[in-house]
Amino acid sequence: MQKKGRLIILSGPSGAGKGTICSELLRKMPELIISRSVTTRQPRPNEQKNRSYDFISTEQFLQMVSDNDLLEYDQHFENYYGTPKKFVLDMLSFGKDVILEIDVKGALQVKQNFPESILFFVEAPSEQDLYLRLKKRGTESEEKIQIRMARSRLEIAQKSKYDYCIMNDDLDRAVGEIIDILKRRN
Ligand code: 5GP
């Protein structure tokens, strides 16, 4: 029988560099599959083109919830985010490892339902560093940055629930650490 794929979850504060780590992981391990979330948030410049999310309306999102089409979901900064279930389950059954880049609440929901999933918490070296990365991204107002920083503190307080904490002070090293862990656990 074909081996089932693994669920690999990346979480961490906004600005910790999860997106960049994900892109690098995919570049170095092209066999990995990334799950694309649905969200009711407005796209940032370039996001529509990059197709980082499927941007949908609140009505569409709530319909997916009531149809039980989501593996997990959460409300975050006044918007909904969720992981479409069918794509992920299909990929796992084809033996593919699937990466989810989701928040702590979503990650813990998934871990409860799929205890064998592998949870990585990506950390920035300091709070100051997080702030500067968000500021440099230039997509959020100061008020929204402060809301994200407050949320980050809550998320960081839960990092001990993760299987691994990865310090993103050096992108190559952080990505290398994740790849080593995935290979070791194969
Ligand atoms: P952003 O608005 O910066 O793209 O994402 C905000 C937060 O939502 C991030 O922590 C991100 O990991 C999380 N997120 C993105 N997609 C999902 C999802 O499908 N489910 C959950 N629970 N969180 C998500």
mmCIF file with all atom_site columns, C-alpha atoms and ligand atoms in Angstrom:
data_model
loop_
_atom_site.group_PDB
_atom_site.id
_atom_site.type_symbol
_atom_site.label_atom_id
_atom_site.label_alt_id
_atom_site.label_comp_id
_atom_site.label_asym_id
_atom_site.label_entity_id
_atom_site.label_seq_id
_atom_site.pdbx_PDB_ins_code
_atom_site.Cartn_x
_atom_site.Cartn_y
_atom_site.Cartn_z
_atom_site.occupancy
_atom_site.B_iso_or_equiv
_atom_site.pdbx_formal_charge
_atom_site.auth_seq_id
_atom_site.auth_comp_id
_atom_site.auth_asym_id
_atom_site.auth_atom_id
_atom_site.pdbx_PDB_model_num
ATOM   1   C CA  . MET A 1 1   ? 0.000   0.000  0.000  1.00 0.00 ? 1   MET A CA  1
ATOM   2   C CA  . GLN A 1 2   ? 1.225   3.515  -0.788 1.00 0.00 ? 2   GLN A CA  1
ATOM   3   C CA  . LYS A 1 3   ? 2.598   5.447  2.193  1.00 0.00 ? 3   LYS A CA  1
ATOM   4   C CA  . LYS A 1 4   ? 0.345   8.320  3.252  1.00 0.00 ? 4   LYS A CA  1
ATOM   5   C CA  . GLY A 1 5   ? 1.761   11.824 3.038  1.00 0.00 ? 5   GLY A CA  1
ATOM   6   C CA  . ARG A 1 6   ? 2.525   13.987 6.068  1.00 0.00 ? 6   ARG A CA  1
ATOM   7   C CA  . LEU A 1 7   ? 0.963   17.220 7.214  1.00 0.00 ? 7   LEU A CA  1
ATOM   8   C CA  . ILE A 1 8   ? 3.636   19.835 7.860  1.00 0.00 ? 8   ILE A CA  1
ATOM   9   C CA  . ILE A 1 9   ? 2.482   22.981 9.626  1.00 0.00 ? 9   ILE A CA  1
ATOM   10  C CA  . LEU A 1 10  ? 4.325   26.292 9.777  1.00 0.00 ? 10  LEU A CA  1
ATOM   11  C CA  . SER A 1 11  ? 3.121   28.954 12.208 1.00 0.00 ? 11  SER A CA  1
ATOM   12  C CA  . GLY A 1 12  ? 4.633   32.004 13.802 1.00 0.00 ? 12  GLY A CA  1
ATOM   13  C CA  . PRO A 1 13  ? 4.099   35.718 14.207 1.00 0.00 ? 13  PRO A CA  1
ATOM   14  C CA  . SER A 1 14  ? 3.320   37.999 11.249 1.00 0.00 ? 14  SER A CA  1
ATOM   15  C CA  . GLY A 1 15  ? 6.665   39.151 9.930  1.00 0.00 ? 15  GLY A CA  1
ATOM   16  C CA  . ALA A 1 16  ? 8.652   36.143 11.227 1.00 0.00 ? 16  ALA A CA  1
ATOM   17  C CA  . GLY A 1 17  ? 9.277   35.087 7.639  1.00 0.00 ? 17  GLY A CA  1
ATOM   18  C CA  . LYS A 1 18  ? 7.025   32.023 7.276  1.00 0.00 ? 18  LYS A CA  1
ATOM   19  C CA  . GLY A 1 19  ? 6.177   32.917 3.684  1.00 0.00 ? 19  GLY A CA  1
ATOM   20  C CA  . THR A 1 20  ? 9.837   33.195 2.663  1.00 0.00 ? 20  THR A CA  1
ATOM   21  C CA  . ILE A 1 21  ? 10.683  29.952 4.466  1.00 0.00 ? 21  ILE A CA  1
ATOM   22  C CA  . CYS A 1 22  ? 7.822   28.226 2.645  1.00 0.00 ? 22  CYS A CA  1
ATOM   23  C CA  . SER A 1 23  ? 9.020   29.440 -0.750 1.00 0.00 ? 23  SER A CA  1
ATOM   24  C CA  . GLU A 1 24  ? 12.562  28.263 -0.009 1.00 0.00 ? 24  GLU A CA  1
ATOM   25  C CA  . LEU A 1 25  ? 11.333  24.883 1.224  1.00 0.00 ? 25  LEU A CA  1
ATOM   26  C CA  . LEU A 1 26  ? 9.373   24.438 -2.002 1.00 0.00 ? 26  LEU A CA  1
ATOM   27  C CA  . ARG A 1 27  ? 12.398  25.430 -4.050 1.00 0.00 ? 27  ARG A CA  1
ATOM   28  C CA  . LYS A 1 28  ? 14.643  22.940 -2.278 1.00 0.00 ? 28  LYS A CA  1
ATOM   29  C CA  . MET A 1 29  ? 12.061  20.159 -1.928 1.00 0.00 ? 29  MET A CA  1
ATOM   30  C CA  . PRO A 1 30  ? 9.882   20.513 -5.046 1.00 0.00 ? 30  PRO A CA  1
ATOM   31  C CA  . GLU A 1 31  ? 8.059   17.301 -4.122 1.00 0.00 ? 31  GLU A CA  1
ATOM   32  C CA  . LEU A 1 32  ? 6.298   19.188 -1.293 1.00 0.00 ? 32  LEU A CA  1
ATOM   33  C CA  . ILE A 1 33  ? 2.772   20.462 -1.913 1.00 0.00 ? 33  ILE A CA  1
ATOM   34  C CA  . ILE A 1 34  ? 1.525   23.735 -0.455 1.00 0.00 ? 34  ILE A CA  1
ATOM   35  C CA  . SER A 1 35  ? -2.072  24.088 0.620  1.00 0.00 ? 35  SER A CA  1
ATOM   36  C CA  . ARG A 1 36  ? -3.662  27.348 -0.485 1.00 0.00 ? 36  ARG A CA  1
ATOM   37  C CA  . SER A 1 37  ? -5.927  28.842 2.172  1.00 0.00 ? 37  SER A CA  1
ATOM   38  C CA  . VAL A 1 38  ? -9.141  30.733 1.579  1.00 0.00 ? 38  VAL A CA  1
ATOM   39  C CA  . THR A 1 39  ? -9.528  34.125 3.219  1.00 0.00 ? 39  THR A CA  1
ATOM   40  C CA  . THR A 1 40  ? -11.985 36.988 3.394  1.00 0.00 ? 40  THR A CA  1
ATOM   41  C CA  . ARG A 1 41  ? -9.096  39.479 3.789  1.00 0.00 ? 41  ARG A CA  1
ATOM   42  C CA  . GLN A 1 42  ? -8.464  42.011 1.023  1.00 0.00 ? 42  GLN A CA  1
ATOM   43  C CA  . PRO A 1 43  ? -5.494  41.101 -1.201 1.00 0.00 ? 43  PRO A CA  1
ATOM   44  C CA  . ARG A 1 44  ? -2.268  43.074 -0.726 1.00 0.00 ? 44  ARG A CA  1
ATOM   45  C CA  . PRO A 1 45  ? -0.572  44.451 -3.860 1.00 0.00 ? 45  PRO A CA  1
ATOM   46  C CA  . ASN A 1 46  ? 0.832   41.479 -5.822 1.00 0.00 ? 46  ASN A CA  1
ATOM   47  C CA  . GLU A 1 47  ? -1.046  38.867 -3.826 1.00 0.00 ? 47  GLU A CA  1
ATOM   48  C CA  . GLN A 1 48  ? -3.806  38.459 -6.381 1.00 0.00 ? 48  GLN A CA  1
ATOM   49  C CA  . LYS A 1 49  ? -1.143  37.730 -8.983 1.00 0.00 ? 49  LYS A CA  1
ATOM   50  C CA  . ASN A 1 50  ? 0.907   35.445 -6.708 1.00 0.00 ? 50  ASN A CA  1
ATOM   51  C CA  . ARG A 1 51  ? -2.277  33.569 -5.820 1.00 0.00 ? 51  ARG A CA  1
ATOM   52  C CA  . SER A 1 52  ? -1.099  33.280 -2.222 1.00 0.00 ? 52  SER A CA  1
ATOM   53  C CA  . TYR A 1 53  ? -4.723  32.800 -1.118 1.00 0.00 ? 53  TYR A CA  1
ATOM   54  C CA  . ASP A 1 54  ? -8.094  32.255 -2.695 1.00 0.00 ? 54  ASP A CA  1
ATOM   55  C CA  . PHE A 1 55  ? -9.796  35.533 -1.822 1.00 0.00 ? 55  PHE A CA  1
ATOM   56  C CA  . ILE A 1 56  ? -13.491 34.904 -1.206 1.00 0.00 ? 56  ILE A CA  1
ATOM   57  C CA  . SER A 1 57  ? -16.475 36.697 0.317  1.00 0.00 ? 57  SER A CA  1
ATOM   58  C CA  . THR A 1 58  ? -17.651 36.193 3.890  1.00 0.00 ? 58  THR A CA  1
ATOM   59  C CA  . GLU A 1 59  ? -20.818 34.509 2.525  1.00 0.00 ? 59  GLU A CA  1
ATOM   60  C CA  . GLN A 1 60  ? -18.733 32.039 0.511  1.00 0.00 ? 60  GLN A CA  1
ATOM   61  C CA  . PHE A 1 61  ? -16.541 31.373 3.542  1.00 0.00 ? 61  PHE A CA  1
ATOM   62  C CA  . LEU A 1 62  ? -19.481 30.717 5.853  1.00 0.00 ? 62  LEU A CA  1
ATOM   63  C CA  . GLN A 1 63  ? -20.963 28.407 3.225  1.00 0.00 ? 63  GLN A CA  1
ATOM   64  C CA  . MET A 1 64  ? -17.734 26.377 3.223  1.00 0.00 ? 64  MET A CA  1
ATOM   65  C CA  . VAL A 1 65  ? -17.923 26.179 7.024  1.00 0.00 ? 65  VAL A CA  1
ATOM   66  C CA  . SER A 1 66  ? -21.502 24.941 6.969  1.00 0.00 ? 66  SER A CA  1
ATOM   67  C CA  . ASP A 1 67  ? -20.702 22.436 4.176  1.00 0.00 ? 67  ASP A CA  1
ATOM   68  C CA  . ASN A 1 68  ? -17.839 21.098 6.334  1.00 0.00 ? 68  ASN A CA  1
ATOM   69  C CA  . ASP A 1 69  ? -15.393 21.873 3.510  1.00 0.00 ? 69  ASP A CA  1
ATOM   70  C CA  . LEU A 1 70  ? -12.630 23.200 5.785  1.00 0.00 ? 70  LEU A CA  1
ATOM   71  C CA  . LEU A 1 71  ? -10.000 21.188 7.628  1.00 0.00 ? 71  LEU A CA  1
ATOM   72  C CA  . GLU A 1 72  ? -9.686  24.053 10.115 1.00 0.00 ? 72  GLU A CA  1
ATOM   73  C CA  . TYR A 1 73  ? -10.432 27.751 10.213 1.00 0.00 ? 73  TYR A CA  1
ATOM   74  C CA  . ASP A 1 74  ? -10.032 30.791 12.387 1.00 0.00 ? 74  ASP A CA  1
ATOM   75  C CA  . GLN A 1 75  ? -10.944 34.421 12.556 1.00 0.00 ? 75  GLN A CA  1
ATOM   76  C CA  . HIS A 1 76  ? -7.910  36.651 12.578 1.00 0.00 ? 76  HIS A CA  1
ATOM   77  C CA  . PHE A 1 77  ? -7.731  40.458 12.421 1.00 0.00 ? 77  PHE A CA  1
ATOM   78  C CA  . GLU A 1 78  ? -11.472 40.661 11.617 1.00 0.00 ? 78  GLU A CA  1
ATOM   79  C CA  . ASN A 1 79  ? -11.115 38.270 8.688  1.00 0.00 ? 79  ASN A CA  1
ATOM   80  C CA  . TYR A 1 80  ? -11.621 34.559 8.239  1.00 0.00 ? 80  TYR A CA  1
ATOM   81  C CA  . TYR A 1 81  ? -8.882  32.192 7.134  1.00 0.00 ? 81  TYR A CA  1
ATOM   82  C CA  . GLY A 1 82  ? -9.313  28.484 6.473  1.00 0.00 ? 82  GLY A CA  1
ATOM   83  C CA  . THR A 1 83  ? -7.781  25.391 4.875  1.00 0.00 ? 83  THR A CA  1
ATOM   84  C CA  . PRO A 1 84  ? -9.878  23.707 2.173  1.00 0.00 ? 84  PRO A CA  1
ATOM   85  C CA  . LYS A 1 85  ? -10.171 20.084 3.234  1.00 0.00 ? 85  LYS A CA  1
ATOM   86  C CA  . LYS A 1 86  ? -10.538 18.098 0.010  1.00 0.00 ? 86  LYS A CA  1
ATOM   87  C CA  . PHE A 1 87  ? -7.280  19.201 -1.624 1.00 0.00 ? 87  PHE A CA  1
ATOM   88  C CA  . VAL A 1 88  ? -5.237  18.369 1.482  1.00 0.00 ? 88  VAL A CA  1
ATOM   89  C CA  . LEU A 1 89  ? -6.843  14.963 2.064  1.00 0.00 ? 89  LEU A CA  1
ATOM   90  C CA  . ASP A 1 90  ? -6.468  14.044 -1.629 1.00 0.00 ? 90  ASP A CA  1
ATOM   91  C CA  . MET A 1 91  ? -2.764  14.964 -1.611 1.00 0.00 ? 91  MET A CA  1
ATOM   92  C CA  . LEU A 1 92  ? -2.132  12.998 1.600  1.00 0.00 ? 92  LEU A CA  1
ATOM   93  C CA  . SER A 1 93  ? -3.825  9.952  0.117  1.00 0.00 ? 93  SER A CA  1
ATOM   94  C CA  . PHE A 1 94  ? -1.594  10.268 -2.978 1.00 0.00 ? 94  PHE A CA  1
ATOM   95  C CA  . GLY A 1 95  ? 1.388   10.044 -0.597 1.00 0.00 ? 95  GLY A CA  1
ATOM   96  C CA  . LYS A 1 96  ? 2.328   13.738 -0.878 1.00 0.00 ? 96  LYS A CA  1
ATOM   97  C CA  . ASP A 1 97  ? 3.634   15.778 2.058  1.00 0.00 ? 97  ASP A CA  1
ATOM   98  C CA  . VAL A 1 98  ? 1.524   18.934 2.394  1.00 0.00 ? 98  VAL A CA  1
ATOM   99  C CA  . ILE A 1 99  ? 2.568   22.240 4.009  1.00 0.00 ? 99  ILE A CA  1
ATOM   100 C CA  . LEU A 1 100 ? -0.002  24.413 5.762  1.00 0.00 ? 100 LEU A CA  1
ATOM   101 C CA  . GLU A 1 101 ? 1.012   27.944 6.724  1.00 0.00 ? 101 GLU A CA  1
ATOM   102 C CA  . ILE A 1 102 ? -1.588  28.709 9.382  1.00 0.00 ? 102 ILE A CA  1
ATOM   103 C CA  . ASP A 1 103 ? -1.985  30.382 12.770 1.00 0.00 ? 103 ASP A CA  1
ATOM   104 C CA  . VAL A 1 104 ? -1.575  28.724 16.164 1.00 0.00 ? 104 VAL A CA  1
ATOM   105 C CA  . LYS A 1 105 ? -5.260  28.066 16.759 1.00 0.00 ? 105 LYS A CA  1
ATOM   106 C CA  . GLY A 1 106 ? -5.652  26.398 13.377 1.00 0.00 ? 106 GLY A CA  1
ATOM   107 C CA  . ALA A 1 107 ? -2.453  24.395 13.861 1.00 0.00 ? 107 ALA A CA  1
ATOM   108 C CA  . LEU A 1 108 ? -3.619  23.028 17.203 1.00 0.00 ? 108 LEU A CA  1
ATOM   109 C CA  . GLN A 1 109 ? -7.001  22.079 15.688 1.00 0.00 ? 109 GLN A CA  1
ATOM   110 C CA  . VAL A 1 110 ? -5.191  20.131 12.972 1.00 0.00 ? 110 VAL A CA  1
ATOM   111 C CA  . LYS A 1 111 ? -2.856  18.461 15.493 1.00 0.00 ? 111 LYS A CA  1
ATOM   112 C CA  . GLN A 1 112 ? -5.854  17.276 17.474 1.00 0.00 ? 112 GLN A CA  1
ATOM   113 C CA  . ASN A 1 113 ? -7.408  15.651 14.408 1.00 0.00 ? 113 ASN A CA  1
ATOM   114 C CA  . PHE A 1 114 ? -4.122  14.497 12.850 1.00 0.00 ? 114 PHE A CA  1
ATOM   115 C CA  . PRO A 1 115 ? -1.772  13.806 15.777 1.00 0.00 ? 115 PRO A CA  1
ATOM   116 C CA  . GLU A 1 116 ? 1.008   12.683 13.437 1.00 0.00 ? 116 GLU A CA  1
ATOM   117 C CA  . SER A 1 117 ? 1.265   16.142 11.810 1.00 0.00 ? 117 SER A CA  1
ATOM   118 C CA  . ILE A 1 118 ? 4.590   17.934 12.292 1.00 0.00 ? 118 ILE A CA  1
ATOM   119 C CA  . LEU A 1 119 ? 4.352   21.419 13.780 1.00 0.00 ? 119 LEU A CA  1
ATOM   120 C CA  . PHE A 1 120 ? 7.046   24.066 13.280 1.00 0.00 ? 120 PHE A CA  1
ATOM   121 C CA  . PHE A 1 121 ? 6.923   27.437 15.024 1.00 0.00 ? 121 PHE A CA  1
ATOM   122 C CA  . VAL A 1 122 ? 8.967   30.079 13.187 1.00 0.00 ? 122 VAL A CA  1
ATOM   123 C CA  . GLU A 1 123 ? 10.416  32.788 15.409 1.00 0.00 ? 123 GLU A CA  1
ATOM   124 C CA  . ALA A 1 124 ? 12.055  36.128 14.664 1.00 0.00 ? 124 ALA A CA  1
ATOM   125 C CA  . PRO A 1 125 ? 15.139  37.008 16.758 1.00 0.00 ? 125 PRO A CA  1
ATOM   126 C CA  . SER A 1 126 ? 13.339  39.754 18.713 1.00 0.00 ? 126 SER A CA  1
ATOM   127 C CA  . GLU A 1 127 ? 10.159  41.761 18.987 1.00 0.00 ? 127 GLU A CA  1
ATOM   128 C CA  . GLN A 1 128 ? 11.992  44.747 17.548 1.00 0.00 ? 128 GLN A CA  1
ATOM   129 C CA  . ASP A 1 129 ? 12.956  42.631 14.570 1.00 0.00 ? 129 ASP A CA  1
ATOM   130 C CA  . LEU A 1 130 ? 9.332   41.590 13.996 1.00 0.00 ? 130 LEU A CA  1
ATOM   131 C CA  . TYR A 1 131 ? 8.214   45.188 14.167 1.00 0.00 ? 131 TYR A CA  1
ATOM   132 C CA  . LEU A 1 132 ? 10.850  46.299 11.663 1.00 0.00 ? 132 LEU A CA  1
ATOM   133 C CA  . ARG A 1 133 ? 9.968   43.490 9.229  1.00 0.00 ? 133 ARG A CA  1
ATOM   134 C CA  . LEU A 1 134 ? 6.270   44.450 9.328  1.00 0.00 ? 134 LEU A CA  1
ATOM   135 C CA  . LYS A 1 135 ? 7.147   48.110 8.908  1.00 0.00 ? 135 LYS A CA  1
ATOM   136 C CA  . LYS A 1 136 ? 9.414   47.321 5.954  1.00 0.00 ? 136 LYS A CA  1
ATOM   137 C CA  . ARG A 1 137 ? 6.667   45.249 4.301  1.00 0.00 ? 137 ARG A CA  1
ATOM   138 C CA  . GLY A 1 138 ? 4.723   48.507 4.185  1.00 0.00 ? 138 GLY A CA  1
ATOM   139 C CA  . THR A 1 139 ? 1.317   46.873 3.735  1.00 0.00 ? 139 THR A CA  1
ATOM   140 C CA  . GLU A 1 140 ? -0.211  47.712 7.131  1.00 0.00 ? 140 GLU A CA  1
ATOM   141 C CA  . SER A 1 141 ? -0.966  50.920 9.013  1.00 0.00 ? 141 SER A CA  1
ATOM   142 C CA  . GLU A 1 142 ? 0.795   51.540 12.344 1.00 0.00 ? 142 GLU A CA  1
ATOM   143 C CA  . GLU A 1 143 ? -2.440  50.631 14.134 1.00 0.00 ? 143 GLU A CA  1
ATOM   144 C CA  . LYS A 1 144 ? -2.717  47.318 12.267 1.00 0.00 ? 144 LYS A CA  1
ATOM   145 C CA  . ILE A 1 145 ? 0.959   46.596 12.957 1.00 0.00 ? 145 ILE A CA  1
ATOM   146 C CA  . GLN A 1 146 ? 0.317   47.082 16.681 1.00 0.00 ? 146 GLN A CA  1
ATOM   147 C CA  . ILE A 1 147 ? -2.663  44.672 16.514 1.00 0.00 ? 147 ILE A CA  1
ATOM   148 C CA  . ARG A 1 148 ? -0.434  42.107 14.784 1.00 0.00 ? 148 ARG A CA  1
ATOM   149 C CA  . MET A 1 149 ? 2.300   42.612 17.405 1.00 0.00 ? 149 MET A CA  1
ATOM   150 C CA  . ALA A 1 150 ? -0.206  41.980 20.213 1.00 0.00 ? 150 ALA A CA  1
ATOM   151 C CA  . ARG A 1 151 ? -1.414  38.837 18.448 1.00 0.00 ? 151 ARG A CA  1
ATOM   152 C CA  . SER A 1 152 ? 2.203   37.725 18.014 1.00 0.00 ? 152 SER A CA  1
ATOM   153 C CA  . ARG A 1 153 ? 2.789   37.882 21.762 1.00 0.00 ? 153 ARG A CA  1
ATOM   154 C CA  . LEU A 1 154 ? -0.212  35.580 22.305 1.00 0.00 ? 154 LEU A CA  1
ATOM   155 C CA  . GLU A 1 155 ? 1.061   33.173 19.646 1.00 0.00 ? 155 GLU A CA  1
ATOM   156 C CA  . ILE A 1 156 ? 4.630   33.144 20.997 1.00 0.00 ? 156 ILE A CA  1
ATOM   157 C CA  . ALA A 1 157 ? 3.227   32.226 24.428 1.00 0.00 ? 157 ALA A CA  1
ATOM   158 C CA  . GLN A 1 158 ? 1.981   28.963 22.874 1.00 0.00 ? 158 GLN A CA  1
ATOM   159 C CA  . LYS A 1 159 ? 5.137   27.922 21.069 1.00 0.00 ? 159 LYS A CA  1
ATOM   160 C CA  . SER A 1 160 ? 5.859   25.116 23.562 1.00 0.00 ? 160 SER A CA  1
ATOM   161 C CA  . LYS A 1 161 ? 2.873   23.247 22.054 1.00 0.00 ? 161 LYS A CA  1
ATOM   162 C CA  . TYR A 1 162 ? 4.836   22.912 18.806 1.00 0.00 ? 162 TYR A CA  1
ATOM   163 C CA  . ASP A 1 163 ? 7.091   20.001 17.902 1.00 0.00 ? 163 ASP A CA  1
ATOM   164 C CA  . TYR A 1 164 ? 9.926   22.321 16.807 1.00 0.00 ? 164 TYR A CA  1
ATOM   165 C CA  . CYS A 1 165 ? 10.805  26.019 17.181 1.00 0.00 ? 165 CYS A CA  1
ATOM   166 C CA  . ILE A 1 166 ? 12.862  27.409 14.311 1.00 0.00 ? 166 ILE A CA  1
ATOM   167 C CA  . MET A 1 167 ? 14.731  30.677 14.787 1.00 0.00 ? 167 MET A CA  1
ATOM   168 C CA  . ASN A 1 168 ? 14.655  32.630 11.524 1.00 0.00 ? 168 ASN A CA  1
ATOM   169 C CA  . ASP A 1 169 ? 17.789  34.719 12.077 1.00 0.00 ? 169 ASP A CA  1
ATOM   170 C CA  . ASP A 1 170 ? 19.388  33.212 8.979  1.00 0.00 ? 170 ASP A CA  1
ATOM   171 C CA  . LEU A 1 171 ? 17.103  32.000 6.182  1.00 0.00 ? 171 LEU A CA  1
ATOM   172 C CA  . ASP A 1 172 ? 19.398  29.274 4.810  1.00 0.00 ? 172 ASP A CA  1
ATOM   173 C CA  . ARG A 1 173 ? 20.073  27.851 8.244  1.00 0.00 ? 173 ARG A CA  1
ATOM   174 C CA  . ALA A 1 174 ? 16.389  27.916 9.242  1.00 0.00 ? 174 ALA A CA  1
ATOM   175 C CA  . VAL A 1 175 ? 15.320  26.183 6.024  1.00 0.00 ? 175 VAL A CA  1
ATOM   176 C CA  . GLY A 1 176 ? 18.170  23.671 6.350  1.00 0.00 ? 176 GLY A CA  1
ATOM   177 C CA  . GLU A 1 177 ? 17.048  22.840 9.889  1.00 0.00 ? 177 GLU A CA  1
ATOM   178 C CA  . ILE A 1 178 ? 13.485  22.123 8.729  1.00 0.00 ? 178 ILE A CA  1
ATOM   179 C CA  . ILE A 1 179 ? 14.695  19.975 5.821  1.00 0.00 ? 179 ILE A CA  1
ATOM   180 C CA  . ASP A 1 180 ? 16.969  17.957 8.151  1.00 0.00 ? 180 ASP A CA  1
ATOM   181 C CA  . ILE A 1 181 ? 14.069  17.319 10.543 1.00 0.00 ? 181 ILE A CA  1
ATOM   182 C CA  . LEU A 1 182 ? 11.755  16.248 7.717  1.00 0.00 ? 182 LEU A CA  1
ATOM   183 C CA  . LYS A 1 183 ? 14.376  13.887 6.305  1.00 0.00 ? 183 LYS A CA  1
ATOM   184 C CA  . ARG A 1 184 ? 15.168  12.462 9.748  1.00 0.00 ? 184 ARG A CA  1
ATOM   185 C CA  . ARG A 1 185 ? 11.499  11.771 10.442 1.00 0.00 ? 185 ARG A CA  1
ATOM   186 C CA  . ASN A 1 186 ? 10.870  10.132 7.070  1.00 0.00 ? 186 ASN A CA  1
HETATM 187 P P1  . 5GP B 2 .   ? -1.838  37.314 6.682  1.00 0.00 ? 1   5GP B P1  1
HETATM 188 O O1  . 5GP B 2 .   ? -3.044  38.210 6.748  1.00 0.00 ? 1   5GP B O1  1
HETATM 189 O O2  . 5GP B 2 .   ? -0.590  38.004 7.180  1.00 0.00 ? 1   5GP B O2  1
HETATM 190 O O3  . 5GP B 2 .   ? -1.650  36.689 5.315  1.00 0.00 ? 1   5GP B O3  1
HETATM 191 O O4  . 5GP B 2 .   ? -2.096  36.090 7.676  1.00 0.00 ? 1   5GP B O4  1
HETATM 192 C C1  . 5GP B 2 .   ? -2.488  36.313 8.982  1.00 0.00 ? 1   5GP B C1  1
HETATM 193 C C2  . 5GP B 2 .   ? -2.395  35.018 9.757  1.00 0.00 ? 1   5GP B C2  1
HETATM 194 O O5  . 5GP B 2 .   ? -3.338  34.060 9.275  1.00 0.00 ? 1   5GP B O5  1
HETATM 195 C C3  . 5GP B 2 .   ? -1.026  34.336 9.677  1.00 0.00 ? 1   5GP B C3  1
HETATM 196 O O6  . 5GP B 2 .   ? -0.647  33.928 10.977 1.00 0.00 ? 1   5GP B O6  1
HETATM 197 C C4  . 5GP B 2 .   ? -1.293  33.140 8.811  1.00 0.00 ? 1   5GP B C4  1
HETATM 198 O O7  . 5GP B 2 .   ? -0.412  32.068 9.099  1.00 0.00 ? 1   5GP B O7  1
HETATM 199 C C5  . 5GP B 2 .   ? -2.711  32.811 9.209  1.00 0.00 ? 1   5GP B C5  1
HETATM 200 N N1  . 5GP B 2 .   ? -3.382  31.959 8.223  1.00 0.00 ? 1   5GP B N1  1
HETATM 201 C C6  . 5GP B 2 .   ? -3.237  31.971 6.877  1.00 0.00 ? 1   5GP B C6  1
HETATM 202 N N2  . 5GP B 2 .   ? -4.000  31.030 6.318  1.00 0.00 ? 1   5GP B N2  1
HETATM 203 C C7  . 5GP B 2 .   ? -4.643  30.396 7.333  1.00 0.00 ? 1   5GP B C7  1
HETATM 204 C C8  . 5GP B 2 .   ? -5.566  29.302 7.389  1.00 0.00 ? 1   5GP B C8  1
HETATM 205 O O8  . 5GP B 2 .   ? -5.955  28.689 6.401  1.00 0.00 ? 1   5GP B O8  1
HETATM 206 N N3  . 5GP B 2 .   ? -6.006  28.939 8.621  1.00 0.00 ? 1   5GP B N3  1
HETATM 207 C C9  . 5GP B 2 .   ? -5.603  29.568 9.748  1.00 0.00 ? 1   5GP B C9  1
HETATM 208 N N4  . 5GP B 2 .   ? -6.084  29.111 10.914 1.00 0.00 ? 1   5GP B N4  1
HETATM 209 N N5  . 5GP B 2 .   ? -4.731  30.587 9.743  1.00 0.00 ? 1   5GP B N5  1
HETATM 210 C C10 . 5GP B 2 .   ? -4.256  30.998 8.545  1.00 0.00 ? 1   5GP B C10 1
#
